[in-house]
Amino acid sequence: MNGPARSRRLRAVALASALGPGLLLAAATAGAHAQGATEQQWSFAVSLDGSPIGEHRFRLGALEGGSRQLESSARFTVKVLGIAVYRYRHEAREQWRGNCLRRIATDTDDDGDRSTVRQEFPPDGPCTRSFAYWNPAILESRQLLDPQTGKLEPVQISREEDGSITVRGQPRAATRWRITGPRNPIDVWYAADTGEWVGLDSTVRGGRKLSYRLP
């Protein structure tokens, strides 16, 4: 491997490590605060240090029997001097019954490192939850499922100082909750008036800022 190619690869490794699979997937089960709608859709713009790197789309729909299904798709590309040094793709489908996860299926391509998760959770077992920001019940959780690995991660969740963030081009008052786990803390923003999940921020390795916003 020549010098420039090796340098680009080292930068890619550093960026992959900085973003972290758990953080990139922190919104993989995101949807809406409201539970009664038959179908809702969201498209979050994702940035790193203010530079766009992709989007994360979600669709939440109702199933027969009162269950809900969430489908999500993430597409990220990080570039250095116009050259793509890191790519991330993630597809997920989750089925929820009430506040508990019943089934999850995910496929991930983390810059060439592929992984698949297929899990089901019996109704008479413990209530499992993923990083589902649309569901306020997760704010009481002590562990959440990482949809890329299928593993439960211990977390601590705390209320932080409220603030204002830009939502669909307009400033909006928002409440802030912090999820602290094995990786970098994640700040999750909810609209103060409706409770809708409207943003996410985290400072990753190297002091870089990863953000989700509704454009």
Tab-separated table of C-alpha atoms in Angstrom, residues 43 86 147:
chain	number	residue	atom	x	y	z
A	43	SER	CA	-35.936	11.936	7.683
A	86	TYR	CA	-15.790	5.917	5.452
A	147	PRO	CA	-29.446	-3.112	17.115
